[in-house]
Coordinates of C-alpha atoms and ligand atoms in Angstrom, one line a residue:
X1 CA 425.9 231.9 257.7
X2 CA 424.8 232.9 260.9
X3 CA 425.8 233.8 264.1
X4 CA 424.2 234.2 267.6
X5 CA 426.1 233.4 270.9
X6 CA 424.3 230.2 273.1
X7 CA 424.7 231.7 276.8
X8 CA 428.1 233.3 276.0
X9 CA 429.6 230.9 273.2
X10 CA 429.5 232.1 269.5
X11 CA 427.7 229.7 267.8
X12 CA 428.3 229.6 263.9
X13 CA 425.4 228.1 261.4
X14 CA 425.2 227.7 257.8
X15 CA 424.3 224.5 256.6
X16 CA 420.9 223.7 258.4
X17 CA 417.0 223.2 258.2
X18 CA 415.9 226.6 257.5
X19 CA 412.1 225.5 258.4
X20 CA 413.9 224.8 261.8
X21 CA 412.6 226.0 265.5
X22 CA 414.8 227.8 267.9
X23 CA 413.2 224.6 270.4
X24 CA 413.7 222.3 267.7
X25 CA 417.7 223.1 267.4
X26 CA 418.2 223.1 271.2
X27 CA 416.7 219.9 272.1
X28 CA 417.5 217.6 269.1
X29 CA 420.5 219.2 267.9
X30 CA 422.2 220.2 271.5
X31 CA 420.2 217.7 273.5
X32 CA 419.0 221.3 275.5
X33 CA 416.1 219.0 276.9
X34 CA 415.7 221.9 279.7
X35 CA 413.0 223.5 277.3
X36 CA 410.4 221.6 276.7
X37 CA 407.8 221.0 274.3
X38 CA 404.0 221.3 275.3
X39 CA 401.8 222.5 272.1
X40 CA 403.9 223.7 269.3
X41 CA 402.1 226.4 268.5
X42 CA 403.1 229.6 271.3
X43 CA 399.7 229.0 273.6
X44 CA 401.5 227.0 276.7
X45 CA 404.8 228.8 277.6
X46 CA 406.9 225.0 278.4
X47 CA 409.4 226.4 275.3
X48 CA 410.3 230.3 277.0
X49 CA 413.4 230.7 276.6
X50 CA 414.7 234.0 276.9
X51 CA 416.6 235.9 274.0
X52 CA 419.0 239.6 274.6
X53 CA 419.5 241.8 271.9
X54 CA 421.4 245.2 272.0
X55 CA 419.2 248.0 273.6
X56 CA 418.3 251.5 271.4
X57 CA 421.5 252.8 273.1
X58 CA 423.7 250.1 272.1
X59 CA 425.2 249.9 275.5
X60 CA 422.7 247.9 277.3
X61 CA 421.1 244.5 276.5
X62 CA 416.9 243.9 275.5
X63 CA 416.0 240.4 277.2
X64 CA 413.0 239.0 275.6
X65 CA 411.3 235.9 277.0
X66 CA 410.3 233.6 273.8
X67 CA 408.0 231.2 272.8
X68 CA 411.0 228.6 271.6
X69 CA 408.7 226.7 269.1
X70 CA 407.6 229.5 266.8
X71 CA 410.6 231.0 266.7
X72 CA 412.8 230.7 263.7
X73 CA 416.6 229.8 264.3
X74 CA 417.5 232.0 261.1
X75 CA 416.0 234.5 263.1
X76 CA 418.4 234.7 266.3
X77 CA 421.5 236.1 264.2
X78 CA 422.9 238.6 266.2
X79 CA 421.2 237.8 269.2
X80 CA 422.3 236.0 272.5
X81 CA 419.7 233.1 273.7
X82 CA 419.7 232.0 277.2
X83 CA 417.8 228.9 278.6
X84 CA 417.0 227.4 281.6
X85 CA 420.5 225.0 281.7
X86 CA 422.3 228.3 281.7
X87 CA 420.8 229.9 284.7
X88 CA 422.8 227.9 287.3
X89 CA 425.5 229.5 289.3
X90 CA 428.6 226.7 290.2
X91 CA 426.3 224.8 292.3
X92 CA 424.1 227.4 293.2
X93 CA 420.3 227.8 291.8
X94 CA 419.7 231.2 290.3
X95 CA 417.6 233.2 292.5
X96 CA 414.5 232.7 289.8
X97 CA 414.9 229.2 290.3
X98 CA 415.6 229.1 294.4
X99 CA 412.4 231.2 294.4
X100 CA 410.2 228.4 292.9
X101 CA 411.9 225.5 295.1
X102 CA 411.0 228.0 297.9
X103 CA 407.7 228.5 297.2
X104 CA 406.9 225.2 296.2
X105 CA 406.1 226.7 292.6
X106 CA 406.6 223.2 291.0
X107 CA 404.5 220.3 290.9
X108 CA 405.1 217.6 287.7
X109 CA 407.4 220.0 287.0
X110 CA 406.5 220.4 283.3
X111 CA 405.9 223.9 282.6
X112 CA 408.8 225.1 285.6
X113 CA 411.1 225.8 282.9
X114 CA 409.2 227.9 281.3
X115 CA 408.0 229.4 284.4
X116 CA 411.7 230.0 285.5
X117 CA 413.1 231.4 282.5
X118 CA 409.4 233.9 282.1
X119 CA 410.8 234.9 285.8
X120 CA 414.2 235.5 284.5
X121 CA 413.6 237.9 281.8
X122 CA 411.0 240.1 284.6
X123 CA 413.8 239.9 287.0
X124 CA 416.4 241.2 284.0
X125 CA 414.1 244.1 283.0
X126 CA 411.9 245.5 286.0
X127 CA 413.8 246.7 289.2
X128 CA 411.5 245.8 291.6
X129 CA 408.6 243.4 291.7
X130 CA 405.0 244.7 290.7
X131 CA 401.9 242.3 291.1
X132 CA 400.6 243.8 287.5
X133 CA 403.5 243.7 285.6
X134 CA 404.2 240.2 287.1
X135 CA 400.8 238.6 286.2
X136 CA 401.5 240.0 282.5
X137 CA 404.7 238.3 282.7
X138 CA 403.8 235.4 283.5
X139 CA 400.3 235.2 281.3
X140 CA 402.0 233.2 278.5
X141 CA 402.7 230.4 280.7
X142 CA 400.4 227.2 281.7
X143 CA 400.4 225.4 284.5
X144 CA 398.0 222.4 285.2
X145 CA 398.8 221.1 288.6
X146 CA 400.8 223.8 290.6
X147 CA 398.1 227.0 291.0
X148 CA 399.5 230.5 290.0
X149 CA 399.5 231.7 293.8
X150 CA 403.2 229.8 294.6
X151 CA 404.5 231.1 291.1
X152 CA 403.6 234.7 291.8
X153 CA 404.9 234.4 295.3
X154 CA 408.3 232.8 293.9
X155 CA 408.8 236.4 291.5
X156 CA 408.5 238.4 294.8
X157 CA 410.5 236.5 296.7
X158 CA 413.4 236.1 293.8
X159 CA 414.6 239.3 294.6
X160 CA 415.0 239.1 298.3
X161 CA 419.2 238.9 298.5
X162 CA 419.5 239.2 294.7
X163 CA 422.3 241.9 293.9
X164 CA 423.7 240.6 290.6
X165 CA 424.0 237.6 288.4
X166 CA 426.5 236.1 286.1
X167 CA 424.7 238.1 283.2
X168 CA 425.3 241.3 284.9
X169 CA 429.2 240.2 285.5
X170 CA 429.2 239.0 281.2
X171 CA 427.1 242.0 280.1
X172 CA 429.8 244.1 278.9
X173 CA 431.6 241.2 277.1
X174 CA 428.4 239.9 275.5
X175 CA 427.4 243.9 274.6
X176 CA 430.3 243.7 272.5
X177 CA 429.9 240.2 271.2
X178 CA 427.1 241.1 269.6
X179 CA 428.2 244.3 268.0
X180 CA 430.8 242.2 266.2
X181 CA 428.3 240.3 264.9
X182 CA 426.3 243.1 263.9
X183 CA 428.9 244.9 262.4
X184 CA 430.0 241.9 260.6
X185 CA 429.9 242.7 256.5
X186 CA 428.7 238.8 255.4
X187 CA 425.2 238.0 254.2
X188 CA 423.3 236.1 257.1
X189 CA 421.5 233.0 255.9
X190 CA 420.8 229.3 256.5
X191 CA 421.0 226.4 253.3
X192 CA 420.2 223.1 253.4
X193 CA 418.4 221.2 250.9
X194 CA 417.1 223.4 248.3
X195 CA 415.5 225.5 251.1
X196 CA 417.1 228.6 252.2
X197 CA 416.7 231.6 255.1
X198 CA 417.7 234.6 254.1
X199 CA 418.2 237.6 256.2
X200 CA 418.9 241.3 254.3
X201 CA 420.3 244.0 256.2
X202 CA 418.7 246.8 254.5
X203 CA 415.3 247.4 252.4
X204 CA 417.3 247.8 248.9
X205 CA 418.5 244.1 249.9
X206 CA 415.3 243.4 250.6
X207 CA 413.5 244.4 247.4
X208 CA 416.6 242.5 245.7
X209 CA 415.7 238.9 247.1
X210 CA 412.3 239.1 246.9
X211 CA 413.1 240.3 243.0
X212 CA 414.9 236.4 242.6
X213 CA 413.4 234.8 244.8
X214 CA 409.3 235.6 244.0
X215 CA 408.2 232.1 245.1
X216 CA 409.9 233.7 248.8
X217 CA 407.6 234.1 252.3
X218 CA 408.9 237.3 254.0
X219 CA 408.8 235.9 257.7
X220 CA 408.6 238.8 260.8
X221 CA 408.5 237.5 264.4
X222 CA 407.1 234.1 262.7
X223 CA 404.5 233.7 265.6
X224 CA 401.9 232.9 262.8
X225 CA 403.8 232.2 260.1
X226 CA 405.7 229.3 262.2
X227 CA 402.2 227.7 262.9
X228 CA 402.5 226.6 259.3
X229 CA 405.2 224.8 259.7
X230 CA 404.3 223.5 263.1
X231 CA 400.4 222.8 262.8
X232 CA 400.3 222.8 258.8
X233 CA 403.6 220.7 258.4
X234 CA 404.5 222.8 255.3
X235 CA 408.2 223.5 254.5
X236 CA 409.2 226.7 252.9
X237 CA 411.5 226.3 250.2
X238 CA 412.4 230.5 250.6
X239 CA 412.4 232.5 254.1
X240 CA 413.0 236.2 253.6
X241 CA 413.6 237.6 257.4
X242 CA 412.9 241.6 257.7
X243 CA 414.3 241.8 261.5
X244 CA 417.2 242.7 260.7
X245 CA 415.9 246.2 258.1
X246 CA 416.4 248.5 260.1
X247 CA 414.0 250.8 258.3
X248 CA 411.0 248.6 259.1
X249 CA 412.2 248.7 262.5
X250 CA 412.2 252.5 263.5
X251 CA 409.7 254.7 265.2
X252 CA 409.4 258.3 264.4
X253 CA 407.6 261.6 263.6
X254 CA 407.0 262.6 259.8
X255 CA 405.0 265.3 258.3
X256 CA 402.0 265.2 260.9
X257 CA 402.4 260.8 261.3
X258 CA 404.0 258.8 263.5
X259 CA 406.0 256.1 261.6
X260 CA 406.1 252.9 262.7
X261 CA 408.0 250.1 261.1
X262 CA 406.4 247.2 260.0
X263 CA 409.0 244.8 261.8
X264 CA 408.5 247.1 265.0
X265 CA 406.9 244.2 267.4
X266 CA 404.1 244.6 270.1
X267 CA 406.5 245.1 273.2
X268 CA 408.3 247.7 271.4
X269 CA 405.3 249.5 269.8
X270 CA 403.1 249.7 272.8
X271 CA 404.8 252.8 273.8
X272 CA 404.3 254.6 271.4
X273 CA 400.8 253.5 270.8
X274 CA 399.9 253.7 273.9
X275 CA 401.0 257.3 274.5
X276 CA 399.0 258.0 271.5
X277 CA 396.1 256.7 272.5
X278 CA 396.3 255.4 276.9
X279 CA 393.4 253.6 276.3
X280 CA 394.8 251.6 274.3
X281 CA 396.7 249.5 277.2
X282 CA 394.5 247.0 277.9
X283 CA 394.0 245.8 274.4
X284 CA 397.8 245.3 273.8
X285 CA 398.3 243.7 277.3
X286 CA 395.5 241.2 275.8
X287 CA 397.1 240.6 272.6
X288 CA 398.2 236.7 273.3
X289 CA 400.8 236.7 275.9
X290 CA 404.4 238.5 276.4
X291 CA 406.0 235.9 274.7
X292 CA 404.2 236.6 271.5
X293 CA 404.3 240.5 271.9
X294 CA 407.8 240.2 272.4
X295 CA 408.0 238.5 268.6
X296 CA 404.7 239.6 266.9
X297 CA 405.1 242.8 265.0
X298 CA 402.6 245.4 264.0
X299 CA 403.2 244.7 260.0
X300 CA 402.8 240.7 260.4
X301 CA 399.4 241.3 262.2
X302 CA 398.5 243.6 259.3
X303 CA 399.7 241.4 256.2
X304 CA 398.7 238.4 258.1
X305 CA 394.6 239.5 257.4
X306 CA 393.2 237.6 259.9
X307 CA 389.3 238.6 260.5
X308 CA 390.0 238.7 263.9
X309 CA 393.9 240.3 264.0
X310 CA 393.7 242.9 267.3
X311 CA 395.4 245.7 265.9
X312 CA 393.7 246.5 262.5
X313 CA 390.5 248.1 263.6
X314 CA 392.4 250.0 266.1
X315 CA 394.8 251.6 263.2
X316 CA 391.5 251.6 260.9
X317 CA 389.7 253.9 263.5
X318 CA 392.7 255.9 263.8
X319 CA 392.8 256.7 260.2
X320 CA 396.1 254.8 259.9
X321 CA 398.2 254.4 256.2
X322 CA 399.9 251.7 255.3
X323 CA 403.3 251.8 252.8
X324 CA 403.7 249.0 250.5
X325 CA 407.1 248.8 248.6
X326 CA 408.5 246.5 245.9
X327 CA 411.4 246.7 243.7
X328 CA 411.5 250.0 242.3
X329 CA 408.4 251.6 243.5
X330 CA 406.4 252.6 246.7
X331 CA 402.5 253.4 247.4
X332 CA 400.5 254.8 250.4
X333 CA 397.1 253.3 251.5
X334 CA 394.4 253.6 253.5
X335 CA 394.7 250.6 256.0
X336 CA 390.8 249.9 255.4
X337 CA 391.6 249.8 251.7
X338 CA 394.3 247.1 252.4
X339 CA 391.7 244.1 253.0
X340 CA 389.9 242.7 249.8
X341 CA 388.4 239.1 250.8
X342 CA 389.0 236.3 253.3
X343 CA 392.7 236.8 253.9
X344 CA 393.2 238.6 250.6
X345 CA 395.0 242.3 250.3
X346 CA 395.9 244.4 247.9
X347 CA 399.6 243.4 248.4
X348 CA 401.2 242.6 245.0
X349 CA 404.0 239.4 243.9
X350 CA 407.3 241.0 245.9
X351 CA 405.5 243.7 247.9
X352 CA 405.6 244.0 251.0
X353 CA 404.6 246.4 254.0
X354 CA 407.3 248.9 254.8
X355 CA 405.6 251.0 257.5
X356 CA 402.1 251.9 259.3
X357 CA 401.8 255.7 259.5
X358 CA 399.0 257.3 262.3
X359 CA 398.0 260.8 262.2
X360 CA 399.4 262.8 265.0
X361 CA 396.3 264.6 265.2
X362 CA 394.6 261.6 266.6
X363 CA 395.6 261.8 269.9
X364 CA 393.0 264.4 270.4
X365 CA 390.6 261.4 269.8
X366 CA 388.5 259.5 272.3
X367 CA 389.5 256.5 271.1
X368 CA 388.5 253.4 273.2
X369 CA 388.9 249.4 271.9
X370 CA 387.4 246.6 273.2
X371 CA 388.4 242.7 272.7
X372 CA 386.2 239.8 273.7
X373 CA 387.4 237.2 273.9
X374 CA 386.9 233.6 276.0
X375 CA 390.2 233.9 278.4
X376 CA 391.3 237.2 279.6
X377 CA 394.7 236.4 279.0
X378 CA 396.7 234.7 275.3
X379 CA 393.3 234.4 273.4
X380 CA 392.4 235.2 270.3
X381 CA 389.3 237.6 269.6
X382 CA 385.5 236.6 268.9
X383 CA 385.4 239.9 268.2
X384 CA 387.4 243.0 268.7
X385 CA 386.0 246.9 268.6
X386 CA 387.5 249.8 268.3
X387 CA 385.5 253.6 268.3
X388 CA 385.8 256.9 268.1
X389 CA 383.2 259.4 268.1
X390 CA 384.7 263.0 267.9
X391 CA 381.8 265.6 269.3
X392 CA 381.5 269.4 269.2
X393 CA 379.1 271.2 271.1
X394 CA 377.0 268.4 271.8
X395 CA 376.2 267.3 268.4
X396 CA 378.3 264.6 266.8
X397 CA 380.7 265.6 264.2
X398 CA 383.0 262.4 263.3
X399 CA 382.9 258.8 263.8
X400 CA 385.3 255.8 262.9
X401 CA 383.9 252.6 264.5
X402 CA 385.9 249.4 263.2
X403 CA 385.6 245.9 263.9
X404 CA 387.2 242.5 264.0
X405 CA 385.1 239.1 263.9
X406 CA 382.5 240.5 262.1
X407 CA 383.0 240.0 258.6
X408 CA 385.5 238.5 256.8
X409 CA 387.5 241.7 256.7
X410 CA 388.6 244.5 259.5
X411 CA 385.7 246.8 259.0
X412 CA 384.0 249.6 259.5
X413 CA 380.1 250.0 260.5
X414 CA 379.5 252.4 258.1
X415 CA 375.8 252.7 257.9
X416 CA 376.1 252.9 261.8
X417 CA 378.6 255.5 262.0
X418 CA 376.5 257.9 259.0
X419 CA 373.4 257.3 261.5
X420 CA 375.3 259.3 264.0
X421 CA 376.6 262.7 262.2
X422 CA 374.9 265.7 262.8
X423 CA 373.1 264.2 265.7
X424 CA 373.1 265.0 269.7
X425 CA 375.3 262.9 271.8
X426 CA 372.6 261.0 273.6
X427 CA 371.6 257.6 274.3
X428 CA 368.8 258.0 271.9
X429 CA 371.3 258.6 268.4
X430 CA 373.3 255.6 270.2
X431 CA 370.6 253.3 270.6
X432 CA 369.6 254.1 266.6
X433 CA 372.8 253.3 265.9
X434 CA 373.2 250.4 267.5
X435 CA 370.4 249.1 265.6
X436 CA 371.7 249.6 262.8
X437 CA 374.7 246.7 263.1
X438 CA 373.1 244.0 261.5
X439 CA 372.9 246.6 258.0
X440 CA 376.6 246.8 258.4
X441 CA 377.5 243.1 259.2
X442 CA 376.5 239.2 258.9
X443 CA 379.3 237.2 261.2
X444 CA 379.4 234.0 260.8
X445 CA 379.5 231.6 263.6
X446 CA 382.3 229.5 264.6
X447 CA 383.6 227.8 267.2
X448 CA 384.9 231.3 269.2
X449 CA 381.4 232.7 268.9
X450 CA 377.9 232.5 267.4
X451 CA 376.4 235.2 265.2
X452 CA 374.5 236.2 267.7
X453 CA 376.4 237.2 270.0
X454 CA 378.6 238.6 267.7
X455 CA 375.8 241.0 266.7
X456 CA 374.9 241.2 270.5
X457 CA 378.1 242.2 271.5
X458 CA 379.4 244.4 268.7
X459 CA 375.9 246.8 269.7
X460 CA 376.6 246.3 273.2
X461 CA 380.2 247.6 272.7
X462 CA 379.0 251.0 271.1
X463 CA 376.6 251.3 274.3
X464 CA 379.8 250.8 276.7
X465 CA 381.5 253.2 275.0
X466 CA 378.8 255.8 275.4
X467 CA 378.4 255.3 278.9
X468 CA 382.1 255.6 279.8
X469 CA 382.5 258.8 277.6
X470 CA 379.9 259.6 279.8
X471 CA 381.9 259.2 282.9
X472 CA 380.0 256.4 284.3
X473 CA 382.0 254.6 286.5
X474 CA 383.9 252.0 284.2
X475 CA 385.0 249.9 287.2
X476 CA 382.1 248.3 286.8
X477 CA 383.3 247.3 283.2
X478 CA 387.0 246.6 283.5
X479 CA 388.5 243.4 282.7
X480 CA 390.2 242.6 285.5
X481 CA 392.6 239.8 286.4
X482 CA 391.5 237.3 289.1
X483 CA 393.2 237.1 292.3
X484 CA 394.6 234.4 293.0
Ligands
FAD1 C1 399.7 232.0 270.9 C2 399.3 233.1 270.0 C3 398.5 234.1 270.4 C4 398.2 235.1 269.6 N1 397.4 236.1 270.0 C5 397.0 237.1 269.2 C6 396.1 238.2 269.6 O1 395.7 238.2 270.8 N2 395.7 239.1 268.8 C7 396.2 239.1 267.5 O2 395.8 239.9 266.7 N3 397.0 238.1 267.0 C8 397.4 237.1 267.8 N4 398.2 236.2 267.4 C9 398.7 236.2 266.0 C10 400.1 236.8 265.7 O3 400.8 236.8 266.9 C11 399.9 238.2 265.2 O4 399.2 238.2 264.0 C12 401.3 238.9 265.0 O5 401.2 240.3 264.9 C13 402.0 238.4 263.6 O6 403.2 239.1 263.5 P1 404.5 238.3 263.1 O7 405.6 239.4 263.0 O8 404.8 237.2 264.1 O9 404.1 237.8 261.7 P2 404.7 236.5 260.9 O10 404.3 235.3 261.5 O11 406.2 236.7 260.7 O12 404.0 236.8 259.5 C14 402.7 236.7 259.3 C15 402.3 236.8 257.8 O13 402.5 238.1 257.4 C16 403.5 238.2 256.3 N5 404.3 239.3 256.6 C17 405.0 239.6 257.8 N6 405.5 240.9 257.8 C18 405.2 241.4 256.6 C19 405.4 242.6 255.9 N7 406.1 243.6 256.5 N8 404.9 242.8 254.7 C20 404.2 241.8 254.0 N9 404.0 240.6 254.6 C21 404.4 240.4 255.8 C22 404.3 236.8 256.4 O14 404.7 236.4 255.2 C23 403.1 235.9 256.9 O15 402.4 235.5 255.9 C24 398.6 235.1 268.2 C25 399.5 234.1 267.8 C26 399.8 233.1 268.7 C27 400.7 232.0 268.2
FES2 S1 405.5 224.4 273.3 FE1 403.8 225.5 274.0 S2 404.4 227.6 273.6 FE2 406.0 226.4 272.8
FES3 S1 403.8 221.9 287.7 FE1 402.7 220.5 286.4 S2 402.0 221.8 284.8 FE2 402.9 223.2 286.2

């Protein structure tokens, strides 16, 4: 069984598709038709819907805006999930939606709900309106006819009069809603048809299921796991959920590491990662949109072994470990010792990835990673870089340069990086070792780049980073999002 509350009614579920979508359940089980459906596969934004969960200090709320068609509905237990037919106050628009009638935000008026309820979640979480932070809101949302201009106008203008919403009025009452849940001692799953969703509230329950059930997919924030289902049409007989662990779900300091839990998602781990490393912002701010930050998590981009995942060279060139547990034992890696093919890892039948641990001692670093891609904003890599070249008195002592999209792996340049040790920092031992690429890597070329460029770009990369250590003005290099 499991238990969530739609808007502020406790909704109880045990007997249902456990392959089914959070979108899936609100429009053809609730007739929700509010949300729509655009691409099924978390690239358009037409399913946001926006999710609360209790905050770290239990007495406030986490809204998250969602990408409705990748999420799982096993996955909401314990969680409150608002959409866009619950924003409306007696007959009064919320100010979110006001705002976009206002501003004319709306054209066919496809991707408005979306839109709105992407608006709602900034308005719930940021005090005031911020251009930046509004354009990152907002990146995981398409629109085709309207033009971005009236939308971003809409989120200023959205909190002109607003003092407080029915949420705000509820918040106490739906606080302790969901502790009820939470504290509730019944196993959370889904059944229907010889297909199950399973949700363990600690890693010893964990271990268990995946024990009996070895045939099980462990499923995260889903956001590429759920693209089976919705692009590959496969159904999973066994869903193991690891939201709910709350030992893959911390953040803390051990022993010289910072731990970070393999369910910990992107939103939640950019803190952390980002005070470790500042240059680190842009990359995560790029990795696909809010929406899929706000489900993604750090261990499902890891175990997923994706070529051209963002966050494994980053943890590769920070010297990162990775803990893989089963049953009755546990072992420490090397991240770059995870990968061992196409999509292959070292990951055994019922292991799984517990946490990522980083060396404190890399925040000394000049780390700086890089991700090209074709849109500035919810793309995928061609390739991804990530480098750090430690230097003492002007010779080089260290480096770790790692890259995505140019094998079939998360790699390092190895033959590049030797090239550099014992050398002078100059553009000379850079420009040798940016020769030196093509002994380190053969991309392949697909449809997100050629090999060529891949090459190209991966030397060009380790020249950008030279020149900014440097100082040179890196204005001249930023991505920046257009005005609009
Ligand atoms: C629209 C869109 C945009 C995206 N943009 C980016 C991007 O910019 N950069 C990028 O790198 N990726 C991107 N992705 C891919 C995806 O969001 C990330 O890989 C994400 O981190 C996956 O995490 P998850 O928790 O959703 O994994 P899930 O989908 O839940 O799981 C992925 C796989 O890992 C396994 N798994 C999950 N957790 C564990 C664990 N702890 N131990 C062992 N196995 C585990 C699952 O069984 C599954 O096979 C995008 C995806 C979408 C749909
Ligand atoms: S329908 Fe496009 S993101 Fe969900
Ligand atoms: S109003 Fe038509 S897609 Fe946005």
């Amino acid at each position: 069984m499991i238990r969530f509350l739609l808007n502020n009614n406790e909704i109880t579920l045990e007997e249902i598709n456990p392959n089914i979508s959070l979108l899936e359940y609100l429009r053809e089980e609730l007739y929700l038709t509010g949300t729509k459906e655009g691409c099924a596969s978390g690239d358009c934004g037409a399913c946001t819907v926006v999710t609360s969960k209790l905050g770290v200090n239990k007495s406030s709320l986490q809204y998250e805006a969602v990408n409705a068609c990748i999420v799982p509905l096993g996955s909401l237990h314990g969680r409150q999930i608002i959409t866009v037919e619950h924003l409306q106050r007696g007959e009064s628009l919320h100010n979110c939606q006001q705002a976009m009638v206002d501003n004319h935000g709306s054209q066919c008026g496809f991707c408005t709900p979306g839109f709105v309820m992407s608006l709602f979640s900034y308005l719930k979480n940021n005090e005031k309106p911020e251009r930046e932070k509004i354009l990152e809101a907002l990146s995981g949302n398409l629109c085709r006819c309207t033009g971005y201009k009236s939308i971003i106008n809409a989120a200023f203008s959205m909190y002109q009069d607003y003092i407080s919403d029915q949420f705000d009025a509820s918040r106490s009452a739906t606080i302790k809603k969901l502790e009820r849940i939470k504290n509730e001692d019944t196993p959370s799953f889904l059944s229907a048809k010889n297909q199950q969703y399973l949700m363990p509230r600690d890693i010893r329950e964990l271990c268990k299921l995946l024990h009996e059930h070895p045939e099980a997919r462990l499923v995260a924030g889903g956001t590429d796991l759920s693209l089976e289902i919705t692009q590959g049409l496969k159904k999973f007989e066994t869903l193991i959920d690891i939201l709910n662990v709350p030992q893959m779900n911390s953040v803390y300091e051990n022993n010289g590491h910072i731990i970070i839990g393999a369910a910990v998602n992107l939103t939640d781990a950019k803190a952390t990662l980002v005070n470790l490393q500042p240059n680190l912002t842009e990359l995560i701010e790029r990795f696909g949109s809010l929406q899929i930050r706000n489900r993604g998590t750090l261990g499902g981009n890891i175990a997923n072994a994706s070529p051209v995942a963002d966050m494994p060279p980053v943890l590769i060139a920070l010297n990162a470990n990775i803990t893989l547990m089963k049953m009755d034992s546990e072992r420490t890696i090397p991240l770059e010792e995870f990968y061992t093919g196409y999509k292959k890892t070292q990951l055994m039948p019922q292991e799984f990835i517990k946490d990522i641990q980083i060396p404190m001692s890399t925040r000394h670093l000049s780390l700086r990673a890089y991700k090209v891609s074709k849109r500035i904003d919810d793309d995928i890599s061609s390739l991804c870089a990530a480098i750090s070249i430690v230097r003492e008195d002007g010779l080089i002592k260290e480096a770790r340069i790692a890259y995505g999209g140019m094998a079939e792996v998360p790699k390092r340049a190895e033959i590049c990086e030797k090239s550099m040790l014992g050398k002078t920092w100059s553009e000379v031992t850079i420009e040798d070792a940016m020769a030196r690429i093509p002994q380190d890597f053969s991309p392949i070329s697909d449809f997100r780049a050629t090999a060529g460029y891949r090459l190209s770009v991966a030397r060009n990369l380790l020249k950008r980073y030279f020149l900014e250590e440097n100082g040179l003005d890196n204005e001249k290099f930023r991505v920046t999002h257009y005005a609009f």
